[in-house]
Coordinates of C-alpha atoms in Angstrom, one line a residue:
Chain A
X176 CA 86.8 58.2 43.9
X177 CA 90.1 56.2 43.3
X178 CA 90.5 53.1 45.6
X179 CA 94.1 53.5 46.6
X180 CA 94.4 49.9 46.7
X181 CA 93.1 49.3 43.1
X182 CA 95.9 51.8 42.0
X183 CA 98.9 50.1 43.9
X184 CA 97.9 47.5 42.0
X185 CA 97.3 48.8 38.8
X186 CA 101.1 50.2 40.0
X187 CA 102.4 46.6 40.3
X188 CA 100.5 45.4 37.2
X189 CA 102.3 48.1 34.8
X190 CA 105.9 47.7 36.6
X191 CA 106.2 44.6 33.8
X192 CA 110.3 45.3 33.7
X193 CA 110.9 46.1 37.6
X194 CA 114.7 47.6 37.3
X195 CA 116.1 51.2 37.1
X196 CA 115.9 54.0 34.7
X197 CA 112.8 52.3 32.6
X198 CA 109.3 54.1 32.2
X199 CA 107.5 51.7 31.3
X200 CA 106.1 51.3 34.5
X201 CA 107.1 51.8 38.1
X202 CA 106.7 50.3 41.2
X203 CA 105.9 52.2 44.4
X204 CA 107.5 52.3 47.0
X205 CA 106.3 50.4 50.4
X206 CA 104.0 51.3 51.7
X207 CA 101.9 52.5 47.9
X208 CA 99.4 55.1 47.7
X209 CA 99.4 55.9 51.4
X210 CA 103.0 57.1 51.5
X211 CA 103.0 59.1 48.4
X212 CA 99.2 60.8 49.6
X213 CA 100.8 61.0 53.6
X214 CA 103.5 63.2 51.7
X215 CA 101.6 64.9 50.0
X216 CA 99.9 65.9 53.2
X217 CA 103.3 66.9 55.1
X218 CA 104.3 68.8 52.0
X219 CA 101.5 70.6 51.9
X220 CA 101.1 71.2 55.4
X221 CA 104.0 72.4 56.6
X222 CA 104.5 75.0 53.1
X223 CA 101.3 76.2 53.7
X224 CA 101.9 76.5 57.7
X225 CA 105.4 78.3 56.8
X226 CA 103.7 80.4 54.2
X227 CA 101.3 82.1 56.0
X228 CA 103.0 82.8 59.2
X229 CA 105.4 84.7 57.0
X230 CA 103.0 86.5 55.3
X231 CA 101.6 87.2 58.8
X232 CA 104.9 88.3 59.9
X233 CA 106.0 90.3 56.8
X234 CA 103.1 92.0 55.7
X235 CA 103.7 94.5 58.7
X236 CA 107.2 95.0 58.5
X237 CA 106.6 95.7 54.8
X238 CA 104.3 98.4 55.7
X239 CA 106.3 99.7 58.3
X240 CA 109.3 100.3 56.1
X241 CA 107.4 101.1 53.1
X242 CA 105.4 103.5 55.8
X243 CA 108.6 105.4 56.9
X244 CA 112.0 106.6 56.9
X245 CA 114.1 106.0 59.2
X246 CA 117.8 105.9 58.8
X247 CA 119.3 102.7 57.2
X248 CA 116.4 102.0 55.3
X249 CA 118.2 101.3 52.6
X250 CA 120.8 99.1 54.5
X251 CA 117.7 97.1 55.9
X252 CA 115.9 96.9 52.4
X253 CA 118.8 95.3 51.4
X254 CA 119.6 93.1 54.3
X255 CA 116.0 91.1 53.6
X256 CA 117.4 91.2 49.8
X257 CA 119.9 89.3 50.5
X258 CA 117.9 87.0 52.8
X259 CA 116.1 85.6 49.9
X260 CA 119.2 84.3 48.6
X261 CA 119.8 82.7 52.0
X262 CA 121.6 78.8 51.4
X263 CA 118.9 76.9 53.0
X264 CA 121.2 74.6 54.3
X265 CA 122.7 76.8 56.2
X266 CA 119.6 77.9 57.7
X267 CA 119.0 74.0 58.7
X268 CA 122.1 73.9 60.2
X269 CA 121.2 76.8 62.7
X270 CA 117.6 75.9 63.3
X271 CA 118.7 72.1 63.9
X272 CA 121.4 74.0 66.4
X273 CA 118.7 75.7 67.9
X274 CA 115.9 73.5 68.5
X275 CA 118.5 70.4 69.0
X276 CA 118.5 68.6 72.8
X277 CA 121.6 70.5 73.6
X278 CA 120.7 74.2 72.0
X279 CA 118.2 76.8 73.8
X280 CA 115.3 75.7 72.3
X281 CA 115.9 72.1 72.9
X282 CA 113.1 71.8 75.7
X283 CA 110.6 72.4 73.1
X284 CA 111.3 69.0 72.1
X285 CA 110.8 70.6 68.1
X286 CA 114.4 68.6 66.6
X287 CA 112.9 66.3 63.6
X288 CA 109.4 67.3 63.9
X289 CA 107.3 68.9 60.9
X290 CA 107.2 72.0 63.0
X291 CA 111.2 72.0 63.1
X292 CA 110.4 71.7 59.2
X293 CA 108.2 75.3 59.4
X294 CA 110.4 77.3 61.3
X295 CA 112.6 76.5 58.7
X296 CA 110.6 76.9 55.4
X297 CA 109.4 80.2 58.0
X298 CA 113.1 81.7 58.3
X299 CA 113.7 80.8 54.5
X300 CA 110.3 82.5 53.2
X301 CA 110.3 85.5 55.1
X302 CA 113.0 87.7 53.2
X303 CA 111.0 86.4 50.0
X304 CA 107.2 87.7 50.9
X305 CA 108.4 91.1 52.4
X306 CA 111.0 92.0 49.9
X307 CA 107.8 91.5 47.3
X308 CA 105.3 93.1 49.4
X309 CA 107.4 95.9 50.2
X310 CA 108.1 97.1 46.9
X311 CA 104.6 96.5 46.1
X312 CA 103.9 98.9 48.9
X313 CA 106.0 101.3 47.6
X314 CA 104.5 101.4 44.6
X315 CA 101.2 102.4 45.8
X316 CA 102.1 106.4 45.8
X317 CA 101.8 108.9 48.4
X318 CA 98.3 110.9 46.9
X319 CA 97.0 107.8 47.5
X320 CA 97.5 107.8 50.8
X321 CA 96.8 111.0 51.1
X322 CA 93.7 110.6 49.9
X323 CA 92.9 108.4 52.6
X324 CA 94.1 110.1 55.4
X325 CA 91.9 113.1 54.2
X326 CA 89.4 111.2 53.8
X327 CA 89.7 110.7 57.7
X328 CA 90.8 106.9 57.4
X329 CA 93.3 106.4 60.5
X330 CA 96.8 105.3 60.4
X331 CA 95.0 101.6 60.0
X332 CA 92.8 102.7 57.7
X333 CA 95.7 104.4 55.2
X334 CA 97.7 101.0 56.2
X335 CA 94.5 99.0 54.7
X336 CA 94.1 101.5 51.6
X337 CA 97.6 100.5 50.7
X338 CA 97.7 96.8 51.1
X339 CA 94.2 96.7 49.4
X340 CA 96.1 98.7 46.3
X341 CA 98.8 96.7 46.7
X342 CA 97.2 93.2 46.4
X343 CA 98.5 92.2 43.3
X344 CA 101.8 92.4 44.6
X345 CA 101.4 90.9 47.6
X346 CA 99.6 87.8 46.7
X347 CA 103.1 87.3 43.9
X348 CA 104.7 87.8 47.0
X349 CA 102.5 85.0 48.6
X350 CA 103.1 83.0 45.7
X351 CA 106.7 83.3 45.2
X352 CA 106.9 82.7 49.5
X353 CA 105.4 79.0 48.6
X354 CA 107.6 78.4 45.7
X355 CA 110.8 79.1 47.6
X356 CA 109.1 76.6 50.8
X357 CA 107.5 73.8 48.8
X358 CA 110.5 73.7 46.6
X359 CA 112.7 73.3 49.6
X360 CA 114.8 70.3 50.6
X361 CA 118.2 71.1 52.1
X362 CA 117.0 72.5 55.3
X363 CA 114.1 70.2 55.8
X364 CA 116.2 67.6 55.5
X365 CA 118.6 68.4 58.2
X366 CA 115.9 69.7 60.5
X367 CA 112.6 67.8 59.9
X368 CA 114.9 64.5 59.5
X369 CA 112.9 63.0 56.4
X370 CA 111.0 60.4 58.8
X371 CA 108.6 57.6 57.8
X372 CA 106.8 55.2 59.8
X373 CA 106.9 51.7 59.2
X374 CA 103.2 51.4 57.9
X375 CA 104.3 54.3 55.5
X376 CA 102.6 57.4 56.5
X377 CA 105.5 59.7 56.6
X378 CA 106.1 62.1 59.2
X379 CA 108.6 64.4 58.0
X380 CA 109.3 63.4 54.7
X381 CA 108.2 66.1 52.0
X382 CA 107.5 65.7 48.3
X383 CA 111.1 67.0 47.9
X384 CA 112.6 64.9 50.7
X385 CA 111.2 61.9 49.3
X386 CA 112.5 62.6 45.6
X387 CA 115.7 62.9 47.1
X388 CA 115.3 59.6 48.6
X389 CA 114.3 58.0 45.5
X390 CA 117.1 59.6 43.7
X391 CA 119.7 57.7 45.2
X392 CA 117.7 54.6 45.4
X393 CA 117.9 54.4 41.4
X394 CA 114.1 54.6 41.2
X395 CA 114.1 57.0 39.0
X396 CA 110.4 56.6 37.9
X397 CA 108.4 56.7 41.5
X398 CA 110.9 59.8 41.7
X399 CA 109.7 61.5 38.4
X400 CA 106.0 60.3 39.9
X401 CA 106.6 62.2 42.7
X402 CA 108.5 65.1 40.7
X403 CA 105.1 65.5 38.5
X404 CA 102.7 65.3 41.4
X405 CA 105.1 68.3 43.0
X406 CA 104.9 70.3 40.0
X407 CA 100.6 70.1 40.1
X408 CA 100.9 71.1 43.4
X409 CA 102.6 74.1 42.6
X410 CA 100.8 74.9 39.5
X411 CA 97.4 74.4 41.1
X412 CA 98.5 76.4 43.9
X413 CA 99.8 79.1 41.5
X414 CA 96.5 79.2 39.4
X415 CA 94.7 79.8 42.6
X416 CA 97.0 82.5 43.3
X417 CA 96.6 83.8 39.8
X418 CA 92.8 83.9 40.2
X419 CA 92.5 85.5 43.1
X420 CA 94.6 88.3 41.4
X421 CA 92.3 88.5 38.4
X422 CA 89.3 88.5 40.0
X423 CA 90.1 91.6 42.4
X424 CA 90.8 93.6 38.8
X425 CA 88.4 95.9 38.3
X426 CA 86.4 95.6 41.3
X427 CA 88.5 96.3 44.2
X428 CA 87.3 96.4 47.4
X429 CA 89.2 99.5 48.8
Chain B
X181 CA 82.3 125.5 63.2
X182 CA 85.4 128.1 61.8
X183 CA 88.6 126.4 60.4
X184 CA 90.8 128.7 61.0
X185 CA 95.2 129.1 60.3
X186 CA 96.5 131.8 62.6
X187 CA 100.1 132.9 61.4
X188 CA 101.2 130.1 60.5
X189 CA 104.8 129.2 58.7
X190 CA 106.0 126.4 57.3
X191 CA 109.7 125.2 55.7
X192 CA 110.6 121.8 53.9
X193 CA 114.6 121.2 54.2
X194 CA 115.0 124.8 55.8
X195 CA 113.3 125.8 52.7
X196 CA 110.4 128.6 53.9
X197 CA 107.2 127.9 52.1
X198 CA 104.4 129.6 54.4
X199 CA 105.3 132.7 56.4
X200 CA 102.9 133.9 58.8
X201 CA 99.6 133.4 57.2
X202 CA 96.6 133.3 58.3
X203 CA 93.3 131.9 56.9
X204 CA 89.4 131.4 58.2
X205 CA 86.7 129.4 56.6
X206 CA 83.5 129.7 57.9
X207 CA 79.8 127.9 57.1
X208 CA 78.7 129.2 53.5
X209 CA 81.6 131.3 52.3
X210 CA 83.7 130.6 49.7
X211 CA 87.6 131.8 49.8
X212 CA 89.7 130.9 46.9
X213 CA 93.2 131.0 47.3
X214 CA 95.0 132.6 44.7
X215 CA 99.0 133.6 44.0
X216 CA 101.6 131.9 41.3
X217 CA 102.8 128.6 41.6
X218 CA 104.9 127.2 44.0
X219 CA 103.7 130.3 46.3
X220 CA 102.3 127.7 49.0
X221 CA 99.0 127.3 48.3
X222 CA 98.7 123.6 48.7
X223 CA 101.1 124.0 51.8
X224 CA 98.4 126.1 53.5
X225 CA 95.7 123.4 52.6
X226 CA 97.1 120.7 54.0
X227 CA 98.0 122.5 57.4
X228 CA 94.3 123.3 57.2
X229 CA 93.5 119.7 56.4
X230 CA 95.7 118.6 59.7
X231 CA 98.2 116.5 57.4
X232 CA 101.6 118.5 59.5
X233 CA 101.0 120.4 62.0
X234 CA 102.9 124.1 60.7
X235 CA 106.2 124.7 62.3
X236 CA 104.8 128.3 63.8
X237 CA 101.3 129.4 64.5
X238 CA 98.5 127.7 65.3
X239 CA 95.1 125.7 63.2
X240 CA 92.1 126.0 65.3
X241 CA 88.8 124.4 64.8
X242 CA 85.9 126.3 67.2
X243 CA 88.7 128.2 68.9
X244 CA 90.8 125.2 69.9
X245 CA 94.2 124.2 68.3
X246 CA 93.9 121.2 66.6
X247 CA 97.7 120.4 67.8
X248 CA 96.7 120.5 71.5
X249 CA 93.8 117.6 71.3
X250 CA 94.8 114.2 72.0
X251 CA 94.8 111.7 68.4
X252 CA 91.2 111.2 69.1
X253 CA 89.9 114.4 69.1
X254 CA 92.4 115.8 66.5
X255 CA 90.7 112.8 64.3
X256 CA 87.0 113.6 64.8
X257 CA 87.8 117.5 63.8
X258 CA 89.4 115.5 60.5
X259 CA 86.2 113.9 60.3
X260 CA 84.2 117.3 59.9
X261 CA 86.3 118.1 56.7
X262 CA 87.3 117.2 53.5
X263 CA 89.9 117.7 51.4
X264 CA 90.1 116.9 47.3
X265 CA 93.2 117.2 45.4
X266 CA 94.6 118.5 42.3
X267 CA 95.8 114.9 41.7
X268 CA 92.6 112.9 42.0
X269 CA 94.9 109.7 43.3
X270 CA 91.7 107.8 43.1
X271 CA 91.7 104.1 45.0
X272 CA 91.8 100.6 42.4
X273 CA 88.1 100.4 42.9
X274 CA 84.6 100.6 41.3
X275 CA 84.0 104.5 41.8
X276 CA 81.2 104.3 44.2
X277 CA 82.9 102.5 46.8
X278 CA 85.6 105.8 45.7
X279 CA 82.9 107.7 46.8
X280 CA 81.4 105.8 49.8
X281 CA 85.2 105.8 51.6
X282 CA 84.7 108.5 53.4
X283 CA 81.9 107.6 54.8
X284 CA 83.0 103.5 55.8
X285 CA 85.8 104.5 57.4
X286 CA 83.4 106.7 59.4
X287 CA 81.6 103.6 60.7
X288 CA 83.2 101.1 62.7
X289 CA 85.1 97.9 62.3
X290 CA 82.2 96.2 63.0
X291 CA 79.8 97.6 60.8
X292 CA 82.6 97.7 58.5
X293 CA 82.9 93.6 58.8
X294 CA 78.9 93.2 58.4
X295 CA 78.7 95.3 55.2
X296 CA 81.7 93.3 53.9
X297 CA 80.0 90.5 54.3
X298 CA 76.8 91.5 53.0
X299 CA 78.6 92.2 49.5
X300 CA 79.9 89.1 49.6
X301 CA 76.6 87.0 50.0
X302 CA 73.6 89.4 49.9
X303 CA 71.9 91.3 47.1
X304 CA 73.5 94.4 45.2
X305 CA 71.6 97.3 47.5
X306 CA 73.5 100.2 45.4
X307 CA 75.6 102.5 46.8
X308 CA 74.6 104.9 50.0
X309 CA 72.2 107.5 48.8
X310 CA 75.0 110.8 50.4
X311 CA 77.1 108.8 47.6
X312 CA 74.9 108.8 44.6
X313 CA 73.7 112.0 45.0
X314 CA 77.5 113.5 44.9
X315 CA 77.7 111.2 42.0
X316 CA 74.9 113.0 40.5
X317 CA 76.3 116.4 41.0
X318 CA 79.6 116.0 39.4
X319 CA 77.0 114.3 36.4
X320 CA 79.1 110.7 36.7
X321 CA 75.9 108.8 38.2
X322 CA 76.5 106.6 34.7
X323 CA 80.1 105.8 36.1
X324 CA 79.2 104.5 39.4
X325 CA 80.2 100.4 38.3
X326 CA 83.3 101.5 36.4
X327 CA 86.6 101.3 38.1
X328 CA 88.1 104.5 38.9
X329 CA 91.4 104.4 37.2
X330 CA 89.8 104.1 34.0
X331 CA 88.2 107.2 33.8
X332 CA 89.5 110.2 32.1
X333 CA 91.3 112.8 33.8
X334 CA 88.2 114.9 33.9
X335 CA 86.1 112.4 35.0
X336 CA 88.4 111.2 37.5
X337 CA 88.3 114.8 39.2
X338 CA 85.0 114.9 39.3
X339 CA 85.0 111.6 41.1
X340 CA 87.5 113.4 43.5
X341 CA 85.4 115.8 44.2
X342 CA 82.7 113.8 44.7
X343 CA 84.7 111.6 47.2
X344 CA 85.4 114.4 49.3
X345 CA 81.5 116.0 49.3
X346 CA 79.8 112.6 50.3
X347 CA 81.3 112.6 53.9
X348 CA 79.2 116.1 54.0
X349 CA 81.9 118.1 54.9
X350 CA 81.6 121.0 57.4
X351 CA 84.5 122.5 55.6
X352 CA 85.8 121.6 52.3
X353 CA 89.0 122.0 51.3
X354 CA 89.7 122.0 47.1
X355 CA 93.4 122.0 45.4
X356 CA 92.9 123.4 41.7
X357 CA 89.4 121.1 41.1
X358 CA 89.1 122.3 37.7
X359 CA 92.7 121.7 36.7
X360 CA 91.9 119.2 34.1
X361 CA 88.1 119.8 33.0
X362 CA 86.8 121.3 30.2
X363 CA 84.9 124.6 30.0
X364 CA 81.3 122.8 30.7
X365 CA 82.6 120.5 33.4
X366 CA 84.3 123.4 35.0
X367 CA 80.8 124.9 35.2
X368 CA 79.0 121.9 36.6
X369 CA 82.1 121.8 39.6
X370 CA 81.1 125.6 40.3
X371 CA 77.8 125.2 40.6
X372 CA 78.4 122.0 42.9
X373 CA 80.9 124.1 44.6
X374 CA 77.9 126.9 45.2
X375 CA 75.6 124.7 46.1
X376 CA 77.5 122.8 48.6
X377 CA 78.6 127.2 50.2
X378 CA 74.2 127.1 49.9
X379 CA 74.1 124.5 52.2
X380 CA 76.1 126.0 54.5
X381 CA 79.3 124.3 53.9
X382 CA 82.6 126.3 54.2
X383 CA 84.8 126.1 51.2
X384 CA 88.7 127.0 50.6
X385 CA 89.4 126.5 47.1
X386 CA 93.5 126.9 45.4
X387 CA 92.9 128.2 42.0
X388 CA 94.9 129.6 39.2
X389 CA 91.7 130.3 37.2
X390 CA 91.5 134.1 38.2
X391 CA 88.1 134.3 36.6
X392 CA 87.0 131.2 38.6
X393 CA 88.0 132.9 41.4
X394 CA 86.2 135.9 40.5
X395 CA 82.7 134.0 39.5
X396 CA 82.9 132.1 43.0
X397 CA 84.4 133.8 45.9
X398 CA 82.8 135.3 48.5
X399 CA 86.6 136.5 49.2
X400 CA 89.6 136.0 47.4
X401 CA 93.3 135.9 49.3
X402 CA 96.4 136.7 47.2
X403 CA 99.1 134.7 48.5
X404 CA 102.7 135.5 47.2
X405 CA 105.8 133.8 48.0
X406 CA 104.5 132.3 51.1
X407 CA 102.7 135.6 52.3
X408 CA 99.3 137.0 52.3
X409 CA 99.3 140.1 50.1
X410 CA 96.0 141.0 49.9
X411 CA 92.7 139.3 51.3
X412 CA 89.0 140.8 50.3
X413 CA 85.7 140.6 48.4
X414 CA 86.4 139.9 44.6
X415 CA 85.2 143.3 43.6
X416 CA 87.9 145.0 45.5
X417 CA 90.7 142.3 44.7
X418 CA 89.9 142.4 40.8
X419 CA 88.8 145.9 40.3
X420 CA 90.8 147.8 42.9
X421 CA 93.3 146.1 44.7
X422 CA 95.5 148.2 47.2
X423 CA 98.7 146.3 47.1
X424 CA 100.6 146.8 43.2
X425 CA 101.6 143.4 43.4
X426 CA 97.7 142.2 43.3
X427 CA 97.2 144.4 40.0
X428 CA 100.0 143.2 38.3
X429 CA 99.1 139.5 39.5
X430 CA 95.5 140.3 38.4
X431 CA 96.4 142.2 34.9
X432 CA 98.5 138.3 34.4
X433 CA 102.0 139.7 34.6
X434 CA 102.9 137.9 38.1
X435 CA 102.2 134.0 37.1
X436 CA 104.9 132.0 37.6
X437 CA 108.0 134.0 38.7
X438 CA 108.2 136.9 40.5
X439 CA 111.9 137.4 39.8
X440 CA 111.3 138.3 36.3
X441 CA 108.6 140.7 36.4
X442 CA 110.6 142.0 39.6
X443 CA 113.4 143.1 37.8
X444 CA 113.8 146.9 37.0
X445 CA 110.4 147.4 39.3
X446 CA 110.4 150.5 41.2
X447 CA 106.8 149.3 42.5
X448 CA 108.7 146.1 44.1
X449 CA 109.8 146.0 47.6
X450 CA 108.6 143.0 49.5
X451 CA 111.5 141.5 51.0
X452 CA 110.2 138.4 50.2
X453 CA 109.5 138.7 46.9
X454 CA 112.3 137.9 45.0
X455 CA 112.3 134.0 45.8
X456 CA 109.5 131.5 44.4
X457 CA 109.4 128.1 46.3
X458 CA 108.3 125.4 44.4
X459 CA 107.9 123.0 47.1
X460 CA 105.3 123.3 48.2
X461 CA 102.9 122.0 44.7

């Protein structure tokens, strides 16, 4: 195991020209390896939180609309189209409206918390997971089904059959749900507030919040830091994501 | 234990596919469904098979219309039969869990969970025995490891078929099974077919194959155009038929559109005759 300590150090030691704009070394910021791992916790955290309550909530509408037709189906389909292209700012702005003191939420007390910060990442990765999953759904074809139902499977059973089919597809959805919330900083920032504690754990500052932060303080190198440690995150994330797809190849478990 | 379709009709988009037909299958006998394509032989399946329930008439399992039973019931009459199509629409799986999903969804959620589990951690115990054994008829008990969508389109039929014969069906329902086998495949399907009428299972089988129908059927129906022609025993249907549009069928001048060989008939009065649907396959 790394000592935390021994690293901030080791930090210190290699920041031999302290200043802007030089990689040589870099110093980090107060509060050293606890900050940048408590941020790494909050990232994580609230993506993951975000992710899979909108898997939770979009795996079923994805069925459901996949499942049937109803008219404006194609007016809905393209509704949650154009909800992945949502401006996360804007989606900030209304969550901070309605979770603020003053807005119909406000009793919740949610306004700059890291569950403000999942409704958020929520509202932005919703159109995202069920406009994947549902054209994954409707991908698996109607014999298929069929066979299900004649095999006496119930509605939940033929509901199963398709997501098992449609697994592939739903964990890019999954995947491409996380992307859109872990690379997220407009709305977090209005909503979640990007707050750190004096001893440096942060509360509501994200991997993305704190780049931000860094950014405009000219350290250009603790952001880079930062920037890499994001892009692991994502990549390990996406390799899991990648495994679980592979590994379900060829031995399904319909 | 009789399936049976009393004068029923069916229409997609005002489009009449079935017209008053009516069909029984009962323990050991074998009917095969014969008539042109597009004349609503698949339609009549799946109204047996309680996919729609037909916009006229009634389907009836021991006397009761499968329409009039709550979900419940209407599900556990589903669970006496089976139904294999001419697409095999096989599930992205190893093909003996293909085979054994008729029979998990038959057990509950439970049981379901427990054997999930015990494929997760326990030991490889094989597939159910109801599903090798099917396996074994269809001669794929090789394939059982292999995923199912990378079979051949024979093979993959077979597996179909097999599919719908674990669950031991009380009636078994068959759309074309020999559509895409070869001469000795088709042979080991109608022996299984045979076998599973020997053990006392009803079978309704769609063919085009008129000397399939004629080397199987206890009795053969002649559907045209959404209508029963002519039902009976092989014998009569093949060698005497009493309707000329059953010789003509029969003698391979009726096979795919009745408006052609129609045309300057003085045989030809059916009022229905003139029009072949092609919703319903």
């Amino acid at each position: 195991m790394l000592d935390p300590a021994a690293l901030l150090q080791f930090g210190q030691a290699l920041a031999l020209q302290p200043g802007p704009a030089t990689l040589q070394g870099f110093q980090l910021p107060e509060g050293g390896w606890t900050y940048v791992v408590s941020i790494v916790i909050v990232s994580l955290q609230v993506s993951l939180t975000a992710v899979a309550l909108s898997t939770l909530a979009s795996l079923p509408v994805a069925l459901a609309i996949g499942f049937t037709d109803f008219p404006g189906k194609r007016l809905v389909t393209a509704v949650i189209n154009t909800g992945m292209g949502f401006p996360s700012v804007v989606v900030g702005l209304v969550v901070l409206m309605l979770l603020s003191n003053s807005g119909p939420f406000g009793d919740l007390g949610l306004a700059f918390t890291p569950e403000a910060m999942i409704v958020s990442q929520f509202v932005l990765a919703v159109p995202v997971v069920t406009s994947i999953s549902l054209s994954a759904v409707e991908s698996v074809e109607q014999p298929v089904r069929d066979a299900a139902y004649a095999m006496g499977g119930t509605k939940r059973d033929v509901g199963l059959v398709v997501i098992k089919e449609a697994r592939y597809g739903i964990v890019t959805a999954v995947l491409a749900g996380f992307g859109r919330a872990i690379s997220e900083v407009g709305s977090i920032l209005i909503v979640g507030g990007n707050i750190v504690f004096s001893d440096g754990q942060s509360y509501t500052r994200t991997l993305t919040t704190a780049i931000t932060v860094e950014a405009r303080q000219g350290r250009y190198e603790v952001g880079l830091v930062l920037g890499v440690v994001l892009l692991a995150l994502v990549l390990v994330v996406n390799a899991v994501g990648s495994w679980l797809r592979d590994k379900g190849r060829g031995e399904g478990s319909v | 234990m009789t399936l049976r379709a009393t004068d029923v009709s069916m229409a997609f988009d005002g489009d009449e596919v079935l017209e008053n037909v009516s069909l029984e299958a009962s323990p050991g006998e074998i009917v095969t469904l014969v008539g042109p394509s597009g004349t609503g032989k698949t339609t009549l399946l799946r109204l047996l098979a309680l996919f729609e329930r037909p916009d006229a008439g009634t389907v009836s399992w021991d006397g009761e219309d499968a329409w009039a039973l709550g979900e419940d019931e209407r599900l556990s009459v589903r669970r006496r039969l089976s139904m294999a199509f001419q697409e095999p629409s096989l599930f992205n799986a190893p093909v003996a869990r293909n085979v054994a999903y008729g029979l998990r969804v038959r057990q509950g959620w439970a049981s379901r969970a427990r054997s999930a589990l015990g494929r997760l951690v326990g030991p490889d115990t094989g597939p159910p025995e109801a599903v090798a054994a099917a396996l074994e008829r269809v001669g794929l008990g090789d394939k059982r490891d292999q995923n199912a969508l990378s079979l051949s389109g024979g093979e993959a039929q077979r597996v179909a078929f097999a599919r719908a014969l674990a669950v031991e069906p009380e009636i078994l329902l068959l759309d074309e099974p020999t559509s895409n086998l070869d001469p000795r495949n088709t042979a080991v399907l109608e022996e299984a077919i045979l076998d599973a009428a020997e053990d006392g299972v009803g079978v309704v089988v769609a063919t085009h194959d008129m000397h399939q129908a004629e080397r199987i059927s206890d009795r053969v129906v002649f559907l045209l155009d959404g209508e029963t022609v002519e039902s009976g025993p092989p014998e009569r249907i093949f060698d005497d038929p009493d309707d000329p549009r059953t010789r003509r069928f029969v003698r391979g001048e009726l096979l795919y559109d009745a408006d052609e060989v129609d045309e300057g008939s003085t045989e030809q009065n059916s009022p229905g005759s003139g029009r072949v649907s092609s919703q319903s396959e």
